[in-house]
Short mmCIF file of C-alpha atoms and ligand atoms in Angstrom, two decimals:
data_model
loop_
_atom_site.label_atom_id
_atom_site.label_comp_id
_atom_site.label_asym_id
_atom_site.label_seq_id
_atom_site.Cartn_x
_atom_site.Cartn_y
_atom_site.Cartn_z
CA MET A 15 0.45 18.79 -4.28
CA ILE A 16 0.60 17.73 -7.92
CA ASP A 17 -1.48 19.90 -10.28
CA GLY A 18 -3.54 21.09 -7.34
CA LYS A 19 -4.28 17.53 -6.20
CA LYS A 20 -3.40 15.91 -2.89
CA VAL A 21 -0.77 13.19 -3.13
CA LEU A 22 -1.20 9.68 -1.76
CA LEU A 23 1.46 6.98 -1.56
CA SER A 24 1.37 3.43 -0.31
CA GLY A 25 2.77 0.00 -1.06
CA MET A 26 3.29 -3.59 0.01
CA GLN A 27 6.25 -5.88 0.30
CA SER A 28 6.60 -8.56 -2.36
CA THR A 29 7.56 -11.35 0.00
CA GLY A 30 4.81 -13.80 -0.96
CA ILE A 31 1.19 -13.89 -2.08
CA ILE A 32 -0.62 -11.18 -0.16
CA THR A 33 -3.25 -12.08 2.43
CA LEU A 34 -6.85 -11.12 2.98
CA GLY A 35 -5.44 -8.82 5.70
CA ASN A 36 -3.36 -6.92 3.14
CA TYR A 37 -6.37 -6.78 0.85
CA LEU A 38 -8.93 -5.55 3.38
CA GLY A 39 -6.53 -3.34 5.34
CA ALA A 40 -4.96 -1.71 2.30
CA LEU A 41 -5.60 -2.71 -1.32
CA LYS A 42 -9.41 -2.61 -1.22
CA ASN A 43 -9.28 0.86 0.35
CA TRP A 44 -6.91 2.02 -2.38
CA VAL A 45 -9.31 0.80 -5.06
CA ASP A 46 -12.12 2.78 -3.38
CA LEU A 47 -10.11 5.94 -4.10
CA ASN A 48 -9.71 5.15 -7.83
CA ASP A 49 -12.32 7.64 -8.92
CA ASP A 50 -11.38 10.47 -6.60
CA GLU A 51 -10.24 13.14 -9.02
CA GLY A 52 -8.75 15.22 -6.23
CA ILE A 53 -5.97 12.78 -5.35
CA GLU A 54 -2.84 11.77 -7.27
CA CYS A 55 -2.04 8.20 -6.18
CA PHE A 56 1.27 6.32 -6.19
CA TYR A 57 1.38 2.62 -5.27
CA ALA A 58 4.65 0.73 -5.23
CA VAL A 59 5.69 -2.89 -5.02
CA MET A 60 8.17 -2.51 -2.17
CA ASP A 61 10.74 -5.02 -3.37
CA LEU A 62 13.73 -3.28 -1.74
CA HIS A 63 12.07 -3.75 1.64
CA SER A 64 11.49 -7.41 0.83
CA ILE A 65 15.20 -8.34 0.97
CA THR A 66 15.50 -7.38 4.64
CA VAL A 67 14.53 -11.05 5.01
CA ARG A 68 16.49 -13.51 2.86
CA GLN A 69 14.71 -14.18 -0.46
CA ASN A 70 15.13 -16.72 -3.21
CA PRO A 71 15.78 -14.58 -6.37
CA ALA A 72 13.43 -16.52 -8.67
CA GLU A 73 10.66 -16.38 -6.06
CA LEU A 74 11.20 -12.68 -5.39
CA ARG A 75 10.83 -11.97 -9.12
CA LYS A 76 7.68 -14.10 -9.31
CA ASN A 77 6.17 -12.55 -6.19
CA GLY A 78 6.92 -9.06 -7.50
CA ARG A 79 5.09 -9.72 -10.78
CA THR A 80 2.25 -11.41 -8.94
CA LEU A 81 1.77 -8.46 -6.60
CA TYR A 82 1.94 -5.96 -9.46
CA ALA A 83 -0.72 -7.91 -11.40
CA LEU A 84 -2.84 -8.22 -8.24
CA TYR A 85 -2.81 -4.43 -7.79
CA MET A 86 -4.37 -4.13 -11.23
CA ALA A 87 -6.61 -7.19 -10.89
CA ALA A 88 -8.08 -5.78 -7.66
CA GLY A 89 -9.08 -2.71 -9.64
CA LEU A 90 -6.26 -0.16 -9.51
CA ASP A 91 -6.33 1.56 -12.87
CA PRO A 92 -2.74 1.94 -14.14
CA VAL A 93 -3.62 5.11 -16.01
CA LYS A 94 -5.30 6.89 -13.11
CA ASN A 95 -2.73 5.61 -10.58
CA CYS A 96 1.03 5.34 -10.78
CA LEU A 97 1.85 1.65 -10.14
CA PHE A 98 5.57 0.99 -9.93
CA PHE A 99 8.38 -1.06 -8.46
CA GLN A 100 10.44 0.59 -5.72
CA SER A 101 13.64 -0.91 -7.18
CA HIS A 102 12.97 0.83 -10.52
CA VAL A 103 13.33 4.25 -8.91
CA PRO A 104 16.88 4.65 -7.55
CA ALA A 105 15.89 7.86 -5.75
CA HIS A 106 14.34 5.70 -2.99
CA PRO A 107 17.60 4.24 -1.64
CA GLN A 108 19.40 7.52 -2.40
CA LEU A 109 17.06 9.53 -0.21
CA ALA A 110 17.04 6.75 2.39
CA TRP A 111 20.81 7.14 2.77
CA ILE A 112 20.49 10.86 3.38
CA LEU A 113 17.63 10.36 5.86
CA ASN A 114 19.66 7.69 7.69
CA CYS A 115 21.97 10.53 8.66
CA PHE A 116 19.02 12.32 10.29
CA THR A 117 17.66 9.33 12.21
CA TYR A 118 18.83 8.09 15.60
CA MET A 119 19.68 4.54 16.63
CA GLY A 120 17.38 4.91 19.65
CA GLU A 121 14.44 5.70 17.38
CA MET A 122 14.97 2.60 15.28
CA ASN A 123 15.47 0.46 18.40
CA ARG A 124 11.95 1.32 19.54
CA MET A 125 10.27 -0.01 16.38
CA THR A 126 8.06 -2.97 17.26
CA GLN A 127 8.24 -4.47 13.76
CA PHE A 128 12.05 -4.52 14.04
CA LYS A 129 11.85 -6.25 17.42
CA ASP A 130 9.37 -8.82 16.09
CA LYS A 131 11.30 -9.55 12.91
CA ALA A 132 14.66 -9.64 14.68
CA ALA A 133 13.24 -12.25 17.05
CA LYS A 134 11.77 -14.24 14.17
CA HIS A 135 14.96 -14.13 12.06
CA ALA A 136 17.57 -14.22 14.80
CA ASP A 137 20.16 -15.64 12.37
CA ASN A 138 19.86 -12.61 10.04
CA VAL A 139 19.42 -9.39 12.01
CA ASN A 140 20.88 -7.22 9.23
CA THR A 141 21.21 -3.44 9.25
CA GLY A 142 18.64 -3.21 6.43
CA LEU A 143 16.06 -4.66 8.80
CA PHE A 144 17.13 -2.07 11.38
CA THR A 145 16.87 0.93 9.04
CA TYR A 146 13.77 -0.40 7.23
CA PRO A 147 11.58 2.50 8.48
CA VAL A 148 14.01 5.06 7.02
CA LEU A 149 13.58 3.58 3.55
CA MET A 150 9.83 3.70 4.15
CA ALA A 151 10.15 7.37 5.11
CA ALA A 152 12.02 7.98 1.85
CA ASP A 153 9.25 6.21 -0.13
CA ILE A 154 6.68 8.56 1.33
CA LEU A 155 8.61 11.85 1.45
CA LEU A 156 9.96 11.60 -2.11
CA TYR A 157 6.45 12.08 -3.49
CA GLN A 158 5.55 14.81 -0.98
CA ALA A 159 2.66 12.56 0.06
CA ASP A 160 -0.16 14.12 2.06
CA MET A 161 -1.89 10.81 2.75
CA VAL A 162 -0.58 7.31 3.40
CA PRO A 163 -3.24 4.59 3.57
CA VAL A 164 -1.98 1.74 5.78
CA GLY A 165 -3.26 -0.83 8.24
CA LYS A 166 -2.78 -0.28 11.98
CA ASP A 167 0.49 -2.24 12.10
CA GLN A 168 2.28 0.44 10.02
CA LEU A 169 1.26 3.48 12.09
CA GLN A 170 4.47 3.50 14.11
CA HIS A 171 6.49 3.69 10.87
CA LEU A 172 4.38 6.57 9.72
CA GLU A 173 4.96 8.39 12.99
CA ILE A 174 8.74 8.07 12.60
CA THR A 175 8.43 9.32 9.01
CA ARG A 176 6.76 12.45 10.33
CA ASP A 177 9.48 12.88 12.98
CA ILE A 178 12.27 12.56 10.39
CA ALA A 179 10.51 14.98 8.01
CA ASN A 180 9.94 17.55 10.76
CA ARG A 181 13.56 17.28 11.86
CA PHE A 182 14.82 17.77 8.31
CA ASN A 183 12.44 20.67 7.68
CA GLY A 184 13.55 22.23 10.98
CA ILE A 185 17.13 22.36 9.70
CA TYR A 186 16.67 23.14 6.00
CA GLY A 187 13.28 24.84 5.67
CA ASP A 188 10.07 23.40 4.24
CA VAL A 189 11.44 20.60 2.07
CA PHE A 190 8.99 17.80 2.85
CA THR A 191 5.22 17.63 3.15
CA ILE A 192 4.29 16.09 6.51
CA PRO A 193 2.17 13.01 5.71
CA GLU A 194 -0.94 11.82 7.53
CA ALA A 195 -2.08 8.22 7.96
CA TYR A 196 -5.28 7.39 6.13
CA MET A 197 -7.40 4.55 7.49
CA GLY A 198 -10.13 2.88 5.48
CA LYS A 199 -13.65 2.37 6.78
CA SER A 200 -12.97 -1.15 8.03
CA GLY A 201 -10.45 -3.99 7.94
CA ALA A 202 -7.63 -2.03 9.59
CA LYS A 203 -6.52 -5.09 11.51
CA ILE A 204 -7.50 -8.55 10.32
CA MET A 205 -6.35 -11.28 12.68
CA SER A 206 -5.05 -14.80 12.09
CA LEU A 207 -7.81 -17.40 11.73
CA GLN A 208 -5.77 -19.75 13.91
CA ASP A 209 -4.74 -17.28 16.60
CA PRO A 210 -6.98 -14.20 16.73
CA SER A 211 -4.52 -12.42 19.05
CA LYS A 212 -2.01 -12.14 16.15
CA LYS A 213 -2.45 -10.22 12.89
CA MET A 214 -3.05 -12.24 9.72
CA SER A 215 0.34 -12.44 8.05
CA LYS A 216 2.00 -13.96 4.99
CA SER A 217 4.75 -15.33 7.19
CA ASP A 218 2.44 -17.22 9.59
CA GLU A 219 3.91 -20.70 10.11
CA ASN A 220 0.39 -22.13 10.19
CA PRO A 221 -0.99 -21.93 6.61
CA ASN A 222 -4.55 -22.17 7.93
CA GLY A 223 -4.15 -18.83 9.72
CA SER A 224 -4.16 -16.74 6.53
CA ILE A 225 -6.37 -16.55 3.47
CA LEU A 226 -4.11 -15.84 0.49
CA LEU A 227 -5.51 -13.79 -2.37
CA LEU A 228 -5.04 -16.60 -4.86
CA ASP A 229 -6.58 -19.36 -2.67
CA ASP A 230 -9.36 -21.21 -4.50
CA LYS A 231 -12.88 -21.44 -3.09
CA ASP A 232 -12.40 -24.90 -1.53
CA THR A 233 -9.28 -23.74 0.29
CA ILE A 234 -11.03 -20.58 1.49
CA MET A 235 -14.04 -22.54 2.80
CA ARG A 236 -11.78 -25.11 4.48
CA LYS A 237 -9.67 -22.44 6.22
CA PHE A 238 -12.75 -20.63 7.54
CA LYS A 239 -14.24 -23.93 8.71
CA LYS A 240 -11.10 -24.51 10.78
CA ALA A 241 -11.03 -20.96 12.18
CA VAL A 242 -10.46 -20.86 15.94
CA THR A 243 -13.46 -19.50 17.86
CA ASP A 244 -14.57 -20.24 21.46
CA SER A 245 -16.86 -22.66 23.21
CA ASP A 246 -19.90 -20.63 24.31
CA GLY A 247 -21.60 -20.81 20.92
CA LEU A 248 -22.96 -17.26 21.06
CA ILE A 249 -22.53 -14.80 18.21
CA ALA A 250 -21.56 -11.43 19.69
CA TYR A 251 -19.03 -8.73 18.82
CA ASN A 252 -16.67 -7.97 21.70
CA ASP A 253 -13.04 -8.33 22.83
CA ASP A 254 -13.81 -11.42 24.92
CA LYS A 255 -14.62 -13.23 21.69
CA PRO A 256 -11.68 -12.35 19.42
CA GLY A 257 -12.27 -15.20 16.96
CA ILE A 258 -15.91 -14.29 16.34
CA LYS A 259 -15.07 -10.57 16.31
CA ASN A 260 -12.49 -11.20 13.59
CA LEU A 261 -14.96 -13.21 11.47
CA ILE A 262 -17.52 -10.42 11.76
CA ASP A 263 -14.87 -7.81 10.92
CA ILE A 264 -13.95 -9.75 7.79
CA TYR A 265 -17.61 -10.17 6.84
CA CYS A 266 -18.30 -6.45 7.26
CA ALA A 267 -15.16 -5.34 5.43
CA VAL A 268 -16.04 -7.56 2.47
CA THR A 269 -19.79 -6.89 2.28
CA GLY A 270 -19.83 -3.28 3.45
CA LYS A 271 -22.43 -4.21 6.11
CA THR A 272 -22.33 -2.71 9.60
CA VAL A 273 -21.28 -4.70 12.66
CA ASP A 274 -24.75 -4.29 14.21
CA GLY A 275 -26.38 -5.47 11.00
CA ALA A 276 -24.11 -8.51 10.81
CA VAL A 277 -24.67 -9.46 14.46
CA LYS A 278 -28.45 -9.29 13.91
CA GLU A 279 -28.17 -11.32 10.70
CA PHE A 280 -26.37 -14.17 12.50
CA ASP A 281 -28.29 -13.95 15.78
CA GLY A 282 -29.19 -17.42 17.04
CA MET A 283 -27.17 -19.23 14.38
CA GLY A 284 -24.30 -21.58 15.14
CA TYR A 285 -20.63 -20.82 14.47
CA GLY A 286 -20.67 -23.25 11.54
CA LYS A 287 -23.22 -21.10 9.69
CA LEU A 288 -21.24 -17.92 10.41
CA LYS A 289 -18.01 -19.45 9.13
CA GLU A 290 -19.75 -20.66 6.00
CA ALA A 291 -21.27 -17.25 5.30
CA VAL A 292 -17.96 -15.46 5.80
CA GLY A 293 -16.17 -18.00 3.58
CA GLU A 294 -18.79 -17.55 0.82
CA ALA A 295 -18.57 -13.76 1.02
CA VAL A 296 -14.77 -13.84 0.80
CA ALA A 297 -14.75 -16.33 -2.08
CA ASP A 298 -17.30 -14.20 -3.97
CA GLU A 299 -15.19 -11.10 -3.40
CA LEU A 300 -11.97 -12.73 -4.58
CA ALA A 301 -13.33 -14.65 -7.60
CA PRO A 302 -13.35 -11.66 -10.02
CA VAL A 303 -9.95 -10.50 -8.76
CA GLN A 304 -8.51 -13.95 -9.42
CA ALA A 305 -10.09 -14.15 -12.89
CA LYS A 306 -8.61 -10.77 -13.86
CA PHE A 307 -5.27 -11.79 -12.34
CA ASN A 308 -5.14 -14.92 -14.52
CA GLU A 309 -5.63 -12.76 -17.61
CA LEU A 310 -2.99 -10.21 -16.65
CA ILE A 311 -0.30 -12.61 -15.53
CA ASN A 312 -0.35 -14.16 -19.01
CA ASP A 313 -0.11 -10.81 -20.80
CA LYS A 314 3.53 -9.99 -20.17
CA ALA A 315 3.84 -7.44 -23.00
CA TYR A 316 0.95 -5.36 -21.67
CA VAL A 317 2.15 -5.47 -18.07
CA ASP A 318 5.74 -4.67 -19.05
CA GLY A 319 4.57 -1.60 -20.97
CA ILE A 320 2.64 -0.31 -17.95
CA MET A 321 5.63 -1.04 -15.73
CA LYS A 322 7.97 1.06 -17.92
CA GLU A 323 5.63 4.02 -18.27
CA ASN A 324 4.82 4.11 -14.58
CA ALA A 325 8.47 3.81 -13.48
CA ALA A 326 9.26 6.87 -15.63
CA LYS A 327 6.38 8.82 -14.09
CA ALA A 328 7.39 7.88 -10.53
CA SER A 329 11.05 8.73 -11.24
CA TYR A 330 10.11 12.16 -12.53
CA TYR A 331 8.41 13.17 -9.26
CA ALA A 332 10.90 11.37 -7.01
CA ASN A 333 13.90 12.97 -8.70
CA LYS A 334 12.40 16.42 -8.31
CA THR A 335 12.36 16.01 -4.53
CA LEU A 336 15.74 14.28 -4.44
CA ARG A 337 17.41 17.14 -6.35
CA LYS A 338 15.96 19.65 -3.90
CA VAL A 339 17.16 17.62 -0.91
CA MET A 340 20.66 17.19 -2.33
CA LYS A 341 20.96 20.89 -2.95
CA LYS A 342 19.78 21.74 0.57
CA VAL A 343 22.24 19.31 2.13
CA GLY A 344 25.14 20.84 0.18
CA PHE A 345 25.99 18.37 -2.59
CA ILE A 346 27.37 19.81 -5.83
CA GLU A 347 25.05 19.62 -8.81
CA LEU A 348 26.59 17.93 -11.84
CA PRO A 349 27.19 20.70 -14.43
CA ARG A 350 24.86 20.24 -17.42
P1 TYM B 29 3.11 -4.99 4.33
O1 TYM B 29 3.62 -5.48 3.02
O2 TYM B 29 3.41 -5.78 5.55
O3 TYM B 29 1.54 -4.81 4.28
C1 TYM B 29 0.92 -4.05 3.24
C2 TYM B 29 -0.30 -3.32 3.80
O4 TYM B 29 -1.22 -4.25 4.36
C3 TYM B 29 -1.54 -3.87 5.70
N1 TYM B 29 -1.75 -5.10 6.48
C4 TYM B 29 -2.86 -5.36 7.16
N2 TYM B 29 -4.01 -4.68 7.32
C5 TYM B 29 -4.97 -5.26 8.07
N3 TYM B 29 -4.84 -6.48 8.65
C6 TYM B 29 -3.72 -7.19 8.51
N4 TYM B 29 -3.61 -8.39 9.08
C7 TYM B 29 -2.65 -6.64 7.74
N5 TYM B 29 -1.41 -7.09 7.39
C8 TYM B 29 -0.88 -6.11 6.63
C9 TYM B 29 -0.33 -3.07 6.17
O5 TYM B 29 -0.69 -2.18 7.22
C10 TYM B 29 0.06 -2.33 4.93
O6 TYM B 29 -0.73 -1.17 4.77
N6 TYM B 29 6.34 -1.41 5.41
C11 TYM B 29 5.16 -1.70 4.65
C12 TYM B 29 5.35 -1.51 3.16
C13 TYM B 29 5.81 -0.15 2.80
C14 TYM B 29 5.02 1.03 2.79
C15 TYM B 29 5.90 2.06 2.37
C16 TYM B 29 3.68 1.28 3.10
C17 TYM B 29 7.07 0.18 2.42
N7 TYM B 29 7.13 1.52 2.14
C18 TYM B 29 5.44 3.38 2.24
C19 TYM B 29 3.23 2.61 2.98
C20 TYM B 29 4.11 3.63 2.56
C21 TYM B 29 4.81 -3.15 4.87
O7 TYM B 29 5.64 -3.96 5.22
O8 TYM B 29 3.57 -3.47 4.55
#
């Protein structure tokens, strides 16, 4: 709790331009909470997590700034929310080290994201990739977060965060708040447009599989036109039709319409019409975000000011928890 408010923390990796999946599964839901006076929200650009896969330094810097500006462009108010870079708050890796000593190899071995990424980057299976969920646990526990809004793919990491926190609390008393996952109304799992059995991802080798947040309207329409569907030509929402289901999910997440409503709306129409309507809805949704982004990305002084203020605010709360943890574990406080 901060000033009687519940605490919420979330974030995204800055490994590239975020996708429509990141937007609908996470960012859009965060923006919906902007005006909730009962919640204190922290959103980080998770740049420390990003280097678990090799990054070009200039690109990492650019992607970090882009993501930070996109948070604001999508509607996160930097006064109401604390928007910061993970690497600006050294308490994150400090707590992660301590929590590493309370996490078992077997637990990390079970993580499906580790298995997937290790297979994808077989030439660079580094220990950072292995202990990635411990750093994520530190991100969450440092702010004593009650709620963590994430897409479905991150639920396993949240579960391990709870296990680590419970284990630590079991030894040292009530140090950490046990966080709960928070799922938005829709969009929890947006699939690739080229292979609807896989989640939409920045790292998809096929660029037509993902809509990127800065794609222009022509690109968006072209990618939807190429979306993989099936051959029976019938618009229905079920697991036997994953391509159509995904298009309807996207349409509903963007427009706020219900699945039943959408299915009725497209009843009897061909797939071409559906793809066009979804493309239009997505382009309309992203146009104002992109316009605001273009303003912000050119206003370095303004963004830098926000970045500094917010890093100080995040550090204040993070250090409070870190000091408590260090004391509990038995480290000596530096005399004042
Ligand atoms: P990341 O950067 O992969 O994704 C950011 C958020 O987007 C969601 N997401 C999706 N939602 C729906 N459909 C999709 N296709 C899709 N792809 C991604 C993710 O669930 C996530 O909510 N480990 C995290 C970043 C992180 C974090 C944290 C999150 C680091 N520390 C602390 C919450 C709390 C990650 O890699 O997310």
